[in-house]
XYZ file of C-alpha atoms in Angstrom:
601
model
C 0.000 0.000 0.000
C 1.382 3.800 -0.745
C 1.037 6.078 1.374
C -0.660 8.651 -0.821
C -3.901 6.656 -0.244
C -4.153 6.555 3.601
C -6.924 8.877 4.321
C -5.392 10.805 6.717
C -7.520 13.968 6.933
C -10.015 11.740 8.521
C -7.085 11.166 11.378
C -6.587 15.220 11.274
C -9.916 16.373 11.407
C -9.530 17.537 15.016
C -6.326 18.929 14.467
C -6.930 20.894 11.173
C -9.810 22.262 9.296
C -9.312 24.419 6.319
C -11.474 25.653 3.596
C -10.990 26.808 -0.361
C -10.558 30.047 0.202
C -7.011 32.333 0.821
C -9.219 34.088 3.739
C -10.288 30.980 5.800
C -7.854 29.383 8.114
C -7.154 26.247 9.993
C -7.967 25.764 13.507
C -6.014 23.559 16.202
C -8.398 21.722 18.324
C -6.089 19.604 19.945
C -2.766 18.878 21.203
C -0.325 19.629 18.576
C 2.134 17.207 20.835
C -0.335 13.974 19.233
C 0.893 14.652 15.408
C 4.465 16.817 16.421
C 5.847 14.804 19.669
C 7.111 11.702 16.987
C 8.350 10.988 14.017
C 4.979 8.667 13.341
C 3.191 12.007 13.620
C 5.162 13.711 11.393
C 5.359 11.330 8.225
C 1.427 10.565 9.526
C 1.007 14.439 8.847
C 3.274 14.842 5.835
C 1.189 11.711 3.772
C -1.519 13.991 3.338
C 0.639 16.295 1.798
C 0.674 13.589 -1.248
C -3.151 13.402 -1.705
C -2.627 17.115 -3.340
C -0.548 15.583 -6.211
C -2.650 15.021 -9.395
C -3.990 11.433 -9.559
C -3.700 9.090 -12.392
C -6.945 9.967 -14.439
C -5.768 13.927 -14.270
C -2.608 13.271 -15.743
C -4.057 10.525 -19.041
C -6.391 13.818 -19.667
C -3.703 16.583 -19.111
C -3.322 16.962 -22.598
C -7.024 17.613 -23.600
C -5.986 21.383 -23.923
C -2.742 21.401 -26.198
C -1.838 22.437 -30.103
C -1.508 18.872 -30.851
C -5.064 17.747 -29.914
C -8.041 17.408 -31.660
C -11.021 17.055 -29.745
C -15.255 16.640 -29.545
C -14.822 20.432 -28.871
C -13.314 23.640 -28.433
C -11.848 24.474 -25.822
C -13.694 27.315 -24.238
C -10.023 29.291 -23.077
C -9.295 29.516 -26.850
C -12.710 30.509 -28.274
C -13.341 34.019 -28.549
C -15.625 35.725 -25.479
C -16.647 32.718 -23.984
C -13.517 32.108 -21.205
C -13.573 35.231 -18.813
C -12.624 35.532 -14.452
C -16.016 34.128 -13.692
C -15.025 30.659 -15.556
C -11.804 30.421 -13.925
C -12.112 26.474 -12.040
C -11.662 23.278 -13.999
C -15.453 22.412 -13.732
C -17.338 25.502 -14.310
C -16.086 25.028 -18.107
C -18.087 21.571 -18.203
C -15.094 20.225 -19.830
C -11.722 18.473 -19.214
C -9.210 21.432 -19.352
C -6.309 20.326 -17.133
C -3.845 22.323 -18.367
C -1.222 21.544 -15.447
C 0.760 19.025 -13.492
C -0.169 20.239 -10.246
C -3.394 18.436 -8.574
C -5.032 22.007 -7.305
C -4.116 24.088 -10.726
C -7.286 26.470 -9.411
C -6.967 29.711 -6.970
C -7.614 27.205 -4.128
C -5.188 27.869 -0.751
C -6.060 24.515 1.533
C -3.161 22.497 0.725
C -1.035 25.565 1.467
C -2.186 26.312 4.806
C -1.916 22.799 5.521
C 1.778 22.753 4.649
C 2.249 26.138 6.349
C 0.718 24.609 9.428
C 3.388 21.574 9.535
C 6.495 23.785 8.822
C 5.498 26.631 11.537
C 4.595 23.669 14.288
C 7.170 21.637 13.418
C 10.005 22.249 16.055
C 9.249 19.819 19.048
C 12.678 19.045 20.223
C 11.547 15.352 21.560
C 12.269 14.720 18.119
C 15.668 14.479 16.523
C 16.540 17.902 14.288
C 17.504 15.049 11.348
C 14.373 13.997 11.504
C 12.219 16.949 11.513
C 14.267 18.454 8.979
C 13.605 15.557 6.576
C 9.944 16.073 6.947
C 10.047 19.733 6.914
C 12.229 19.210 3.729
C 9.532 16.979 1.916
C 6.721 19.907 3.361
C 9.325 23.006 1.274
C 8.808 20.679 -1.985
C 5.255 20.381 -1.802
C 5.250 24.250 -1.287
C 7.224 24.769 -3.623
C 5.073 22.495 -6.484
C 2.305 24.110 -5.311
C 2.998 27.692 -5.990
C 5.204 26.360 -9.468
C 1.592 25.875 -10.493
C 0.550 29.216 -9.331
C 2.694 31.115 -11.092
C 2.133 29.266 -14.205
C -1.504 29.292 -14.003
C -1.621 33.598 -12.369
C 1.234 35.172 -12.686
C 2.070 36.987 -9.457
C 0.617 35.532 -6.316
C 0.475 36.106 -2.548
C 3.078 34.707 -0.861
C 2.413 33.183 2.497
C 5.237 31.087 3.855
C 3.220 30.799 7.438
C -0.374 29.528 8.720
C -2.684 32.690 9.193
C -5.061 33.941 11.874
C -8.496 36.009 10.841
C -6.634 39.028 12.126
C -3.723 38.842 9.772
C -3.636 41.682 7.256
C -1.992 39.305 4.698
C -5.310 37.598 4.454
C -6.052 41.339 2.659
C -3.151 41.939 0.921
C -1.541 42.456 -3.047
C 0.088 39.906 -4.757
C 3.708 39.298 -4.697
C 5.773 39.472 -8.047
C 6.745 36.222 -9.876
C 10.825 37.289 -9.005
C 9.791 36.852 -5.452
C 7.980 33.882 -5.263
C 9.749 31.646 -7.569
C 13.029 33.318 -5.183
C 11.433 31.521 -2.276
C 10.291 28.307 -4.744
C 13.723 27.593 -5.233
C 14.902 28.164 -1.671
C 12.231 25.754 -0.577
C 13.636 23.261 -3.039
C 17.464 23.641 -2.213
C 16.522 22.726 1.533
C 14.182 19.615 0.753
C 17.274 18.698 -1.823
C 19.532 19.297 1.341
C 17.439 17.622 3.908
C 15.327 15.027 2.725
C 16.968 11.787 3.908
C 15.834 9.245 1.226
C 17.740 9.501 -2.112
C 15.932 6.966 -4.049
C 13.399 5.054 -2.765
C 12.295 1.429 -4.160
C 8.201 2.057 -4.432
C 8.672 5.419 -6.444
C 5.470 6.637 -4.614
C 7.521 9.339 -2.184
C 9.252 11.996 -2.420
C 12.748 11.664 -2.272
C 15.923 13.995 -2.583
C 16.344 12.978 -6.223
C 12.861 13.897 -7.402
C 12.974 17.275 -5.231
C 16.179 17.464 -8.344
C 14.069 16.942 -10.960
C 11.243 19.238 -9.905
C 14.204 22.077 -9.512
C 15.204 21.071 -12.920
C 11.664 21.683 -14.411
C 10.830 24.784 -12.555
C 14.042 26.476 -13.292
C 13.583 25.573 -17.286
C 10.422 26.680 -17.315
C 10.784 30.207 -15.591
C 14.356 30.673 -17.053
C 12.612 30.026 -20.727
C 9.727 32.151 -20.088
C 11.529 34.977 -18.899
C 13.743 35.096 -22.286
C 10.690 34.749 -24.435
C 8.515 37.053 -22.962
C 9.860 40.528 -22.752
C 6.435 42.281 -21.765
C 7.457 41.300 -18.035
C 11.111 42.939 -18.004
C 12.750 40.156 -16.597
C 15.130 38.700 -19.935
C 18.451 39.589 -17.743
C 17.287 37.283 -15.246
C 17.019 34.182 -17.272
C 20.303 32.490 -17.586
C 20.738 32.227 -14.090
C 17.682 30.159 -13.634
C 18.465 28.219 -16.853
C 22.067 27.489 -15.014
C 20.216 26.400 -12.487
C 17.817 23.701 -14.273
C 21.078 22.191 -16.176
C 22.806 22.254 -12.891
C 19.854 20.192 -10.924
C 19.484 17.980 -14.325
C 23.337 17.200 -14.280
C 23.480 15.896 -10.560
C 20.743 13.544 -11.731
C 22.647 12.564 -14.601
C 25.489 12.106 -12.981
C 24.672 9.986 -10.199
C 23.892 7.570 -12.365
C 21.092 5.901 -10.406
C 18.974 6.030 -13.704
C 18.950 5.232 -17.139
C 16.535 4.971 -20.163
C 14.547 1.598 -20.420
C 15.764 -0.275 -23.617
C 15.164 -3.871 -22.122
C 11.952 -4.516 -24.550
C 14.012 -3.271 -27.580
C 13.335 0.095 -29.982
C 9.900 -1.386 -31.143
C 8.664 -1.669 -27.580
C 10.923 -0.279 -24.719
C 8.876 3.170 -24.389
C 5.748 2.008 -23.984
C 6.522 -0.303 -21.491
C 7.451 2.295 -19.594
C 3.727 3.484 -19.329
C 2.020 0.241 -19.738
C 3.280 -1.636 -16.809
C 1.894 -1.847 -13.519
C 4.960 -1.675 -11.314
C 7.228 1.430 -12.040
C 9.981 0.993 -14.089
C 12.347 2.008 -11.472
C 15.505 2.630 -14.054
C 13.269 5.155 -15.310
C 10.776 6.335 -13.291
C 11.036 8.640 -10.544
C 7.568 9.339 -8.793
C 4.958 7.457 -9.979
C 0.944 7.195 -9.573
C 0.865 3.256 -8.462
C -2.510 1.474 -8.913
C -4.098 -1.263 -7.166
C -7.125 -2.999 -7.359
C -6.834 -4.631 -3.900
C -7.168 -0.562 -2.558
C -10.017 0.187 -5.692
C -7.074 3.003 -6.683
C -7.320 2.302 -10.391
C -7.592 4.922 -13.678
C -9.896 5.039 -16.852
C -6.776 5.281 -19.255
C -8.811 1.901 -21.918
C -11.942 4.173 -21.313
C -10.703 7.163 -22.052
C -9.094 6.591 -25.391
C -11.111 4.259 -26.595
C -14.676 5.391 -25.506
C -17.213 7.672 -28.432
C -18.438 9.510 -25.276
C -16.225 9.497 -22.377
C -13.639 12.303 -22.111
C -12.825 14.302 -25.398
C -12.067 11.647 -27.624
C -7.840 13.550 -27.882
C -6.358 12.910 -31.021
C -3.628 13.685 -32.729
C -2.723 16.475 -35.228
C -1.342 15.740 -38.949
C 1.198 18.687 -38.244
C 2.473 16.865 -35.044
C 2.545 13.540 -36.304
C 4.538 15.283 -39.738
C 7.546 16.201 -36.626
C 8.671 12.299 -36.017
C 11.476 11.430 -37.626
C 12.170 9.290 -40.100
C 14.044 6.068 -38.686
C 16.973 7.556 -40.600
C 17.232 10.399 -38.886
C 15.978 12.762 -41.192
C 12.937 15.087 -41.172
C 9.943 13.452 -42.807
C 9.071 16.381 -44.550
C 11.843 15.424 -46.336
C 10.279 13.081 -48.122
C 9.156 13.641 -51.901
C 5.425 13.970 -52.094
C 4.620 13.550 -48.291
C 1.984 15.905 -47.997
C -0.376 13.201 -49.689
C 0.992 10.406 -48.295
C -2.016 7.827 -47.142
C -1.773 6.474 -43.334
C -0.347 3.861 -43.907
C 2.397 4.833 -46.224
C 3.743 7.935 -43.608
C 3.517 5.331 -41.073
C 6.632 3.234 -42.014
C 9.986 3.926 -41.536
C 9.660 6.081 -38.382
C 10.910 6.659 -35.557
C 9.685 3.911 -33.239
C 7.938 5.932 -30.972
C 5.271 6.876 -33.538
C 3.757 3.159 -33.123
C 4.268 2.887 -29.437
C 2.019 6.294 -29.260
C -0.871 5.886 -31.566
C -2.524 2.768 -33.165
C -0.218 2.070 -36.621
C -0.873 -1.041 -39.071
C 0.308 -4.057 -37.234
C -0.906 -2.944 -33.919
C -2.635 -5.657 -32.265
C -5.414 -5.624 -28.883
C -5.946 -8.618 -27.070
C -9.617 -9.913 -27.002
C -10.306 -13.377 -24.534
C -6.453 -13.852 -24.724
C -6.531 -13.760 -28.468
C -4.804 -11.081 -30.836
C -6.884 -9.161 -33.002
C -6.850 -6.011 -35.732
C -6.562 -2.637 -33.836
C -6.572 -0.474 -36.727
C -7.691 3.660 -35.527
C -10.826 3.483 -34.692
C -13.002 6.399 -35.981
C -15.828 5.587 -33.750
C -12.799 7.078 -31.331
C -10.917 9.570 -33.283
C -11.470 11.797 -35.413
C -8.341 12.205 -37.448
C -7.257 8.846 -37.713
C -3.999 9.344 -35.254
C -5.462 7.280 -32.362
C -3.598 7.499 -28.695
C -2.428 4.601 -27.624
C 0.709 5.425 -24.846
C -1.408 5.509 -21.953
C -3.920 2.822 -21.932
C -3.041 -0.858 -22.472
C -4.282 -3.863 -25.211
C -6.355 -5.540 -23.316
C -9.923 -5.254 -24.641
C -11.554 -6.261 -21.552
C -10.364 -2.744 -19.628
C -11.871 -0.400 -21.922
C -15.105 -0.193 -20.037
C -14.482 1.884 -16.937
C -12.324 2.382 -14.106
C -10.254 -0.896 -14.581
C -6.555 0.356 -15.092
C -4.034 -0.789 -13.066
C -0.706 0.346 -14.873
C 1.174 2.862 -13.098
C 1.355 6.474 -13.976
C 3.911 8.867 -13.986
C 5.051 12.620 -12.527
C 8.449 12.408 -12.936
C 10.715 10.580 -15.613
C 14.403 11.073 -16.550
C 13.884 11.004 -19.801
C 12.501 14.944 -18.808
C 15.349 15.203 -16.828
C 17.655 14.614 -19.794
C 15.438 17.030 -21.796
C 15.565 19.482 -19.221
C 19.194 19.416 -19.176
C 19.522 19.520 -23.029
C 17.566 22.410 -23.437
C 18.966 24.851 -20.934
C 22.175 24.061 -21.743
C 20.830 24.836 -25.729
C 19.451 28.146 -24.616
C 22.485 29.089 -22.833
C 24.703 28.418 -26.125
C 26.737 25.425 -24.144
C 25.101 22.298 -25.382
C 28.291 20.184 -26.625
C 28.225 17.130 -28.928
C 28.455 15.015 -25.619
C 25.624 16.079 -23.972
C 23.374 15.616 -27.284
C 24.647 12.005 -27.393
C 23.994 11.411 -23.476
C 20.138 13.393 -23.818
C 18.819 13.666 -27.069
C 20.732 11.078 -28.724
C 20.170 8.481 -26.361
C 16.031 8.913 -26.408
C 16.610 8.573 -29.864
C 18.461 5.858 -30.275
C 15.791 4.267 -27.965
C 13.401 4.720 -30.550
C 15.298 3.373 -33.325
C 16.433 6.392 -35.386
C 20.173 5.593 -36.694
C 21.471 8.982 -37.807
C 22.704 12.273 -36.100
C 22.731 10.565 -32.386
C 26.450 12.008 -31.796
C 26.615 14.353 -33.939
C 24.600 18.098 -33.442
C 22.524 19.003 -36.275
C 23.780 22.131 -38.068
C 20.487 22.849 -40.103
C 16.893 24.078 -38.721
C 14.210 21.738 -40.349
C 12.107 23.901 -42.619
C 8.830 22.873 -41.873
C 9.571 22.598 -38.435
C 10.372 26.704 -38.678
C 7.428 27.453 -40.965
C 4.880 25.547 -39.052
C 5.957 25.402 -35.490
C 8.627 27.882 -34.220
C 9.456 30.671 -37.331
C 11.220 32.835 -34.743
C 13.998 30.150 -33.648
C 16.941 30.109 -35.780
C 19.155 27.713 -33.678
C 19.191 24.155 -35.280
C 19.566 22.683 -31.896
C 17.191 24.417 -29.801
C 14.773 23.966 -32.735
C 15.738 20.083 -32.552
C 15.344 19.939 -28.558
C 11.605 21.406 -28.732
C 11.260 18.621 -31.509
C 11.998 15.930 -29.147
C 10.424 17.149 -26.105
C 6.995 16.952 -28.087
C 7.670 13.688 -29.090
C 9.382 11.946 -26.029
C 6.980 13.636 -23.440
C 3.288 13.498 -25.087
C 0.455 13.091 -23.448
C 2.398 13.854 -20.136
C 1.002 17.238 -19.642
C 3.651 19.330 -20.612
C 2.788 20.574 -23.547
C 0.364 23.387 -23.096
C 2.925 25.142 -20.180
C 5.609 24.714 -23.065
C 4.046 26.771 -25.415
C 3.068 29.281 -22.543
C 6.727 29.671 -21.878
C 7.843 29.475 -25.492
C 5.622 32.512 -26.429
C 3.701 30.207 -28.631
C 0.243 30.400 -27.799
C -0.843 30.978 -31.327
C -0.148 27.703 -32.294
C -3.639 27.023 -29.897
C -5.154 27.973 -33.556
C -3.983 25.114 -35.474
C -5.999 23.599 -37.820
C -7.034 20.097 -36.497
C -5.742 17.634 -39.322
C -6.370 14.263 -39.890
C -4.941 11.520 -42.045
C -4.985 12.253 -45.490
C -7.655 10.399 -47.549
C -7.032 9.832 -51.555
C -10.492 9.341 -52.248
C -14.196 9.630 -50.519
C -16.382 6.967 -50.964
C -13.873 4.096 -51.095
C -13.285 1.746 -48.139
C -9.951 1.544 -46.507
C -7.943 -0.974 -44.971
C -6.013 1.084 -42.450
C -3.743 -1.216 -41.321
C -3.237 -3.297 -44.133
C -4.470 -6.514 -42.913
C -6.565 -7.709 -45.729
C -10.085 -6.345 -43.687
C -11.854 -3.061 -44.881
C -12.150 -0.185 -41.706
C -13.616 2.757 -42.453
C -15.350 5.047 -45.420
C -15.545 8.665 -46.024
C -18.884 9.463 -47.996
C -19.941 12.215 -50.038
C -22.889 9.873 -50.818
C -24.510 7.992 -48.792
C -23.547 4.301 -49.799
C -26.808 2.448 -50.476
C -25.291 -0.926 -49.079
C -22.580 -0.878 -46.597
C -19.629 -3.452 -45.879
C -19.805 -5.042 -42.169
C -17.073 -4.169 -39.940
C -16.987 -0.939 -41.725
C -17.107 2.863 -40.685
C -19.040 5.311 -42.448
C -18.050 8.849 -41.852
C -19.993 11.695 -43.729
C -17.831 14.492 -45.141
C -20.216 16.169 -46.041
C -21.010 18.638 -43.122
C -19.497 21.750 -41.876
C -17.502 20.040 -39.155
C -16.364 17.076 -40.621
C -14.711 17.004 -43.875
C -11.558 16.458 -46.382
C -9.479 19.528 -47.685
C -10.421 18.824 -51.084
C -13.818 18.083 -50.933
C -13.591 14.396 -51.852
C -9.898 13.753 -51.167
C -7.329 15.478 -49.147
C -7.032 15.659 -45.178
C -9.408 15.294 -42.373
C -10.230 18.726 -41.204
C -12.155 18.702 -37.993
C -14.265 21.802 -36.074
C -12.965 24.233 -38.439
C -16.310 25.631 -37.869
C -15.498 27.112 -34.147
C -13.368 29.467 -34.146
C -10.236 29.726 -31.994
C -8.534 32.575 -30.958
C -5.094 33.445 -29.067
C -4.915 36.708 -27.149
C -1.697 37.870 -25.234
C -3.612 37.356 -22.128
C -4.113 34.109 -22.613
C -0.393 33.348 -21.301
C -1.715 33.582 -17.749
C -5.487 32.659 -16.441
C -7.674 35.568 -14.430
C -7.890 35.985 -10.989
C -11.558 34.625 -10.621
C -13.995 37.079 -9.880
C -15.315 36.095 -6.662
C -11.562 36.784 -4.895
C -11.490 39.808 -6.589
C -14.359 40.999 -5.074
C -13.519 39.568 -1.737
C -10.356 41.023 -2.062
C -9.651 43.747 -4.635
C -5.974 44.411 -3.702
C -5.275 41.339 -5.625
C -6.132 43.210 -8.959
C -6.499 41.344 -12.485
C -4.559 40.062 -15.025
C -3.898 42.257 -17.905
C -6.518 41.760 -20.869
C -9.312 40.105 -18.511
C-alpha cells in the first residue's frame, strides 16, 4: 500500500480544518504534541501532503488542452468571449481542461495552509533535528510544487510562507511578483534537496531527494525560458541564471547515475513499457501514480481513449505527427510527395515511438487472450492518429475504471530534456551532452542517424509551421523531441506558454490524409476493410466498416472528396496575449480587490 492513499484527513480532522478560500484558516483543536511529539506524527502528517498531487486519471487527460489535440470540442479558453474571471475552475467550463501538473491548478489555498501549518509547528525538540528536517524538507517541496503551479496558471501571487489567523492583514493583501515567489520556490527546493533523507526510494510513490532534483530542474527551465521569451514582463536579464540552475539540478541527476533509459523490450517496444506496466519501471521512473485494485485506486486510461463519449475523444494532429522522424534520422518532410501520403504509407519507416504512441498497421489488442486487428478506430478519433501510450491492449479494460498500470510525474527522460535544453538556450550544449540526452532517447526509438553528432540545419517545416522565430538548429531540434518523447504527459500546453507560442492554440485540427471519398480503406493493411468517407450515402454498406460523412461543416476532407481530415474548423479559436496567464476569478477579486487582475481580462 502507498502512502498517498491513507486517508489521513479523517485522522486530522480535530487537528486541522481548512477551507478553499485564501481568507479561511485552519484551527487547532487539539494537542499539537499527538501529530508533532514523533516521528509517526510527522510522516502521519506529511502523507496527506501527497493526496494534493494530481492522480492518475488527471494526468491521461492533461493533454485535452494542447496544439496537438483534436477534440469533440473547443476548448472554451481559446474561443473568442466565452472564457472570462467568472469561468476560472476546472469544472465551471463543463469540460476536461487540465492544463497543469499540479493536482489544485485552481486559486484554491487549503493544501497551502496545511503545509504552512506543519512547517510553523514543526520544532518539538523530543524529536531528533535530522528527523524533523527531513519532513520539513519533503513539506518546502510540496510548497514549492504548489505555488510552481501558481505562477504558471496567475502570474504573481500572494506569498504566504506561514499559517494565518483572521486578524492577519496578509489575508487582505496584493500579490507578490513572480521574481519573489519563484526566489522563495527555489529556496524551498534547495533545503528539501539538502534535507530530505531518502535519495531513491524502491516504491517510487515518495518523495525523495532525487525527485525534489528533478522538480528544480523543471521549474528552473520553465521560468528561465519564459523569462527570455517574454519581454512584456522585463525580466530577460534574469534568465540564464535560472536556466544554469535547471542544467545544474538535471546534471546531478545525470550524474549519479542511479537512472537510465529503459531499452530492455528493444526500440519497437521499450517506451511504452514504460507506461504500460503496472509496477514502475524504477531505471526510469522517478515518482509514480501506483494502482491497485486490492485498494479500488485504479484509472480510466482503456476508457478514455477508446470510448465515443467518455472524455474528449484527444487525437492527434497531422502537423504533429509530420515532426517524427524518419528512422533515418531525417525530417519526414523530407520526403518527396509527403503531404499526400495515405496512413499507412507515412507510417513506415519512423521513428519507433510513432507506433508505441498511436494505433499504426500491425498494432494488435488482445480480445479473450486472443490477438486481433486494432486499426484507428473512428468511432474514437477523429483524425485517424489514435492514442495509444497511456492505456493498455487488453480489450476487456476499456469499459471503466479498470486500469491498473502505473502512472507517472516524474521521468528522466525529462530530466535529460531538461538538461539539453537549458544548456541549448544558454549556447553550451556540446556534442556530448546531445549524445547522453537527445541522442540516447533517440536511439531508444530506433532512429540511426545524427545521435552524436549536433545538427547544423533548422528543419524547414519545423520553422514554418511550429517555431518561425527560432533560428538555432539545436534548440529547434530539442523542442522537436520534447513533443515527441513527453506526449500526453502534460507538458505541452505550459511549453508553449513559456515558449511565447500560444498561437499555435489555432492550429488547424488535421487528420490523415484520404485519396479518395467513398472508397473503403484498410487502415492497417491486414486484408479487412475499416472505415469510409462518404460524399454519398452508400446504399449498401460493408460489415465491420465505418461510415463517416464528409459532407457537413464540421467534418470534412481539404479537397472536398480527397485530401485531409479537417475537424471543427467551424469554431473558431482565438489566441490573445492574455491568454499566457489565467484571471484571478472574480469572486476573490471581489472579496479582495488588492489582488487586482490580469492584464486583458
Amino acid at each position: 500500500m502507498t502512502r498517498r492513499y491513507i486517508p489521513l484527513y479523517l485522522l486530522l480532522a480535530g487537528a486541522l480544518a481548512g477551507c478553499d478560500s485564501l481568507e479561511q484558516n485552519p484551527v487547532a483543536t487539539s494537542s499539537k504534541d499527538a501529530v508533532f511529539g514523533s516521528e509517526n506524527g510527522l510522516s502521519l502528517y506529511a502523507t496527506s501532503f501527497y493526496n494534493w498531487m494530481p492522480d492518475a486519471n488527471n494526468i491521461i487527460q492533461s493533454e485535452s488542452m494542447a496544439d496537438y489535440a483534436a477534440r469533440r470540442d473547443v476548448p472554451q479558453f481559446i474561443r473568442p468571449g466565452v472564457y472570462n474571471p467568472r469561468v476560472t475552475d476546472l469544472t465551471a467550463s463543463g469540460q476536461y481542461e487540465v492544463v497543469a501538473l499540479g493536482g489544485n491548478v485552481n486559486w484554491g489555498w487549503t493544501a497551502l495552509r496545511s503545509i504552512n501549518y506543519f512547517l510553523a509547528n514543526n520544532t518539538n525538540p523530543d524529536v531528533p533535528q535530522a528527523v524533523r528536517n527531513n519532513y520539513s524538507g519533503i513539506a518546502r517541496f510540496f510548497r514549492a510544487w504548489f505555488y510552481f503551479e501558481k505562477v504558471k496558471r496567475y502570474g504573481d501571487v500572494p506569498w504566504i510562507d506561514k499559517p494565518l489567523d483572521v486578524s492577519d492583514p496578509a489575508l487582505y493583501g496584493g500579490r507578490d511578483s513572480r521574481t519573489v515567489v519563484m526566489d522563495h520556490v527555489l529556496e524551498d527546493l534547495d533545503y528539501a534537496i539538502a534535507n530530505i533523507s531518502a535519495t531513491n526510494e524502491a516504491s517510487r510513490s515518495l518523495i525523495t531527494k532525487d525527485v525534489a532534483l528533478a522538480l528544480k530542474s523543471r521549474v528552473a527551465l520553465f521560468e528561465g525560458t519564459f523569462r527570455k521569451y517574454h519581454p512584456e514582463f522585463s525580466l530577460q536579464s534574469t534568465a540564464d541564471k535560472l536556466l544554469n540552475e535547471s542544467a545544474n539540478a538535471a546534471k546531478i541527476l545525470i550524474d549519479s547515475k542511479r537512472y537510465s533509459l529503459y531499452t530492455g523490450s528493444g526500440t519497437t517496444d521499450s517506451y511504452r513499457q514504460v507506461f504500460v506496466r503496472d509496477a514502475p519501471v524504477t531505471q526510469e521512473v522517478l515518482l509514480t501514480n501506483t494502482q491497485s485494485t486490492a485498494l479500488a485506486v485504479r484509472h480510466m486510461a482503456n476508457w478514455i481513449f477508446t470510448s465515443a463519449t467518455t472524455g474528449v475523444r484527444f487525437s492527434f494532429i497531422r502537423q504533429f505527427i509530420n515532426t517524427y522522424l524518419n528512422i533515418d534520422g531525417t525530417p519526414f518532410t523530407n520526403r518527396a510527395g509527403y503531404q499526400t501520403m495515405t496512413f499507412q504509407e507515412e507510417t513506415k519507416g519512423r521513428d519507433a515511438r510513432l507506433s508505441q504512441t498511436i494505433r499504426t498497421p500491425g498494432y494488435k489488442r488482445i480480445q479473450a487472450g486472443a490477438q486481433i486487428p486494432g486499426p484507428p478506430a473512428f468511432t474514437y478519433t477523429y483524425t485517424g492518429y489514435h492514442p495509444i501510450k497511456w492505456s493498455v491492449d487488453d480489450v476487456a479494460m476499456d469499459g471503466g475504471s479498470l486500469n491498473t498500470n502505473a502512472v507517472h510525474l516524474f521521468r528522466y527522460a525529462e530530466v535529460l530534456l531538461n538538461y539539453a535544453e537549458a544548456k541549448a538556450e544558454l549556447g553550451q550544449l556540446t556534442a556530448a551532452d546531445w549524445a547522453l540526452t537527445v541522442g540516447a532517447l533517440r536511439a531508444r526509438a530506433g532512429i540511426t542517424g545524427g545521435l552524436t553528432t549536433l545538427p547544423t540545419v533548422v528543419d524547414p517545416d519545423l520553422k514554418s509551421v511550429y517555431f518561425p522565430d527560432v533560428s538555432s538548429p539545436l534548440i529547434m531540434e530539442v523542442r522537436r523531441e520534447r513533443g515527441i518523447e513527453l506526449a500526453m504527459e502534460g507538458f505541452r500546453f505550459y511549453d508553449i506558454v513559456r515558449w511565447a507560442r500560444g498561437p499555435l492554440m489555432e492550429m488547424e485540427w488535421r487528420g490523415i490524409y484520404v485519396p479518395q471519398a467513398n472508397t473503403n480503406i484498410d487502415l492497417d493493411e491486414n486484408g479487412t476493410l475499416d472505415v469510409n468517407f462518404f460524399t454519398v450515402n452508400p446504399t449498401t454498406r460493408v460489415n465491420g466498416v465505418t461510415y463517416i460523412s464528409v459532407t457537413g461543416s464540421d467534418f470534412k476532407l481539404s479537397n472536398g472528396t480527397s485530401g485531409e481530415i479537417v475537424w471543427r474548423n467551424d469554431i473558431p479559436r482565438k489566441w490573445e496575449q492574455k491568454n499566457y496567464l489565467y484571471p484571478i476569478p472574480e469572486g476573490d477579486l471581489l472579496t479582495n480587490p488588492a489582488l487586482k487582475q490580469n492584464a486583458g481580462w
